[in-house]
């Protein structure tokens, strides 16, 4: 089961990278190069969310869910619960004058 979640996690990660790189920036038009917003709307020229932004949102949600799932599964799979559980503790004596 862990290997399946890792495979889904890696595929979603690569897909998320591709989708983010394909998106057009908010001020990607010619007016954005000179500081203008490109239209006279209050919040800029961005309209309704298109397919790429919806895919980005869903990929991010799946990425976070698989990350949390992998963390929980690996915590249950490991026998120790602390990183420092098996280390030796040493005590130091104060310096002599």
CSV table of C-alpha atoms in Angstrom, one decimal:
chain,number,residue,atom,x,y,z
A,1,UNK,CA,0.0,0.0,0.0
A,2,UNK,CA,2.9,2.4,0.7
A,3,UNK,CA,4.4,1.8,-2.7
A,4,UNK,CA,1.0,2.6,-4.4
A,5,UNK,CA,0.7,5.9,-2.4
A,6,UNK,CA,4.4,6.8,-3.3
A,7,UNK,CA,3.7,6.1,-7.0
A,8,UNK,CA,0.5,8.3,-6.9
A,9,UNK,CA,2.5,11.0,-5.0
A,10,UNK,CA,5.3,11.1,-7.6
A,11,UNK,CA,2.9,11.1,-10.6
A,12,UNK,CA,0.9,13.9,-9.0
A,13,UNK,CA,4.1,15.8,-8.2
A,14,UNK,CA,5.3,15.7,-11.8
A,15,UNK,CA,1.8,16.6,-13.1
A,16,UNK,CA,1.6,19.5,-10.8
A,17,UNK,CA,5.0,20.8,-11.9
A,18,UNK,CA,3.9,20.6,-15.6
A,19,UNK,CA,0.5,22.3,-14.9
A,20,UNK,CA,2.1,25.2,-13.0
A,21,UNK,CA,4.7,25.7,-15.8
A,22,UNK,CA,2.0,25.8,-18.5
A,23,UNK,CA,-0.1,28.5,-16.8
A,24,UNK,CA,0.0,32.0,-18.0
A,25,UNK,CA,1.0,34.7,-15.5
A,26,UNK,CA,-1.4,37.3,-14.2
A,27,UNK,CA,0.2,40.1,-16.0
A,28,UNK,CA,1.6,38.2,-19.0
A,29,UNK,CA,0.2,40.6,-21.7
A,30,UNK,CA,2.0,43.6,-23.2
A,31,UNK,CA,0.5,46.1,-20.7
A,32,UNK,CA,1.9,44.0,-17.8
A,33,UNK,CA,5.4,44.6,-19.0
A,34,UNK,CA,5.0,48.3,-18.5
A,35,UNK,CA,3.2,48.2,-15.2
A,36,UNK,CA,-0.4,48.4,-16.5
A,37,UNK,CA,-3.1,46.0,-15.5
A,38,UNK,CA,-4.4,45.4,-19.0
A,39,UNK,CA,-8.0,46.3,-18.3
A,40,UNK,CA,-10.0,48.7,-16.2
A,41,UNK,CA,-11.4,46.2,-13.7
A,42,UNK,CA,-10.8,46.6,-10.0
A,43,UNK,CA,-8.8,43.4,-9.4
A,44,UNK,CA,-7.0,43.0,-12.8
A,45,UNK,CA,-7.8,41.2,-16.0
A,46,UNK,CA,-8.2,37.8,-14.4
A,47,UNK,CA,-11.6,36.3,-15.1
A,48,UNK,CA,-13.1,33.0,-14.0
A,49,UNK,CA,-10.8,30.1,-13.2
A,50,UNK,CA,-9.9,28.1,-16.3
A,51,UNK,CA,-9.1,24.5,-16.6
A,52,UNK,CA,-5.4,24.8,-15.7
A,53,UNK,CA,-6.1,26.6,-12.4
A,54,UNK,CA,-8.7,24.0,-11.5
A,55,UNK,CA,-6.2,21.2,-12.3
A,56,UNK,CA,-3.6,23.0,-10.2
A,57,UNK,CA,-6.0,23.2,-7.2
A,58,UNK,CA,-6.9,19.5,-7.4
A,59,UNK,CA,-3.3,18.4,-7.9
A,60,UNK,CA,-2.3,20.5,-4.9
A,61,UNK,CA,-5.0,18.9,-2.7
A,62,UNK,CA,-4.1,15.4,-3.8
A,63,UNK,CA,-0.4,16.2,-3.2
A,64,UNK,CA,-1.1,17.3,0.3
A,65,UNK,CA,-3.4,14.3,1.1
A,66,UNK,CA,-0.8,11.9,-0.2
A,67,UNK,CA,1.9,13.7,1.8
A,68,UNK,CA,-0.1,13.4,5.0
A,69,UNK,CA,-1.0,9.8,4.2
A,70,UNK,CA,2.7,8.8,3.6
A,71,UNK,CA,3.7,10.5,6.9
A,72,UNK,CA,1.0,8.6,8.9
A,73,UNK,CA,1.8,5.3,7.1
A,74,UNK,CA,5.5,5.6,7.7
A,75,UNK,CA,5.0,6.5,11.4
A,76,UNK,CA,2.9,3.4,11.9
A,77,UNK,CA,5.4,1.3,9.9
A,78,UNK,CA,8.5,2.3,11.9
A,79,UNK,CA,9.2,0.6,15.2
A,80,UNK,CA,10.8,3.6,16.9
A,81,UNK,CA,8.9,6.7,17.7
A,82,UNK,CA,11.8,9.1,18.2
A,83,UNK,CA,15.0,10.0,16.3
A,84,UNK,CA,17.0,10.2,19.5
A,85,UNK,CA,15.6,7.1,21.2
A,86,UNK,CA,18.6,4.8,20.6
A,87,UNK,CA,21.4,7.3,21.3
A,88,UNK,CA,23.7,7.2,24.3
A,89,UNK,CA,23.6,10.2,26.7
A,90,UNK,CA,26.9,11.5,28.0
A,91,UNK,CA,27.3,13.8,30.9
A,92,UNK,CA,30.1,16.3,31.0
A,93,UNK,CA,32.0,17.4,34.1
A,94,UNK,CA,32.6,21.0,34.8
A,95,UNK,CA,36.0,22.4,33.8
A,96,UNK,CA,38.7,22.5,36.5
A,97,UNK,CA,40.5,25.7,37.3
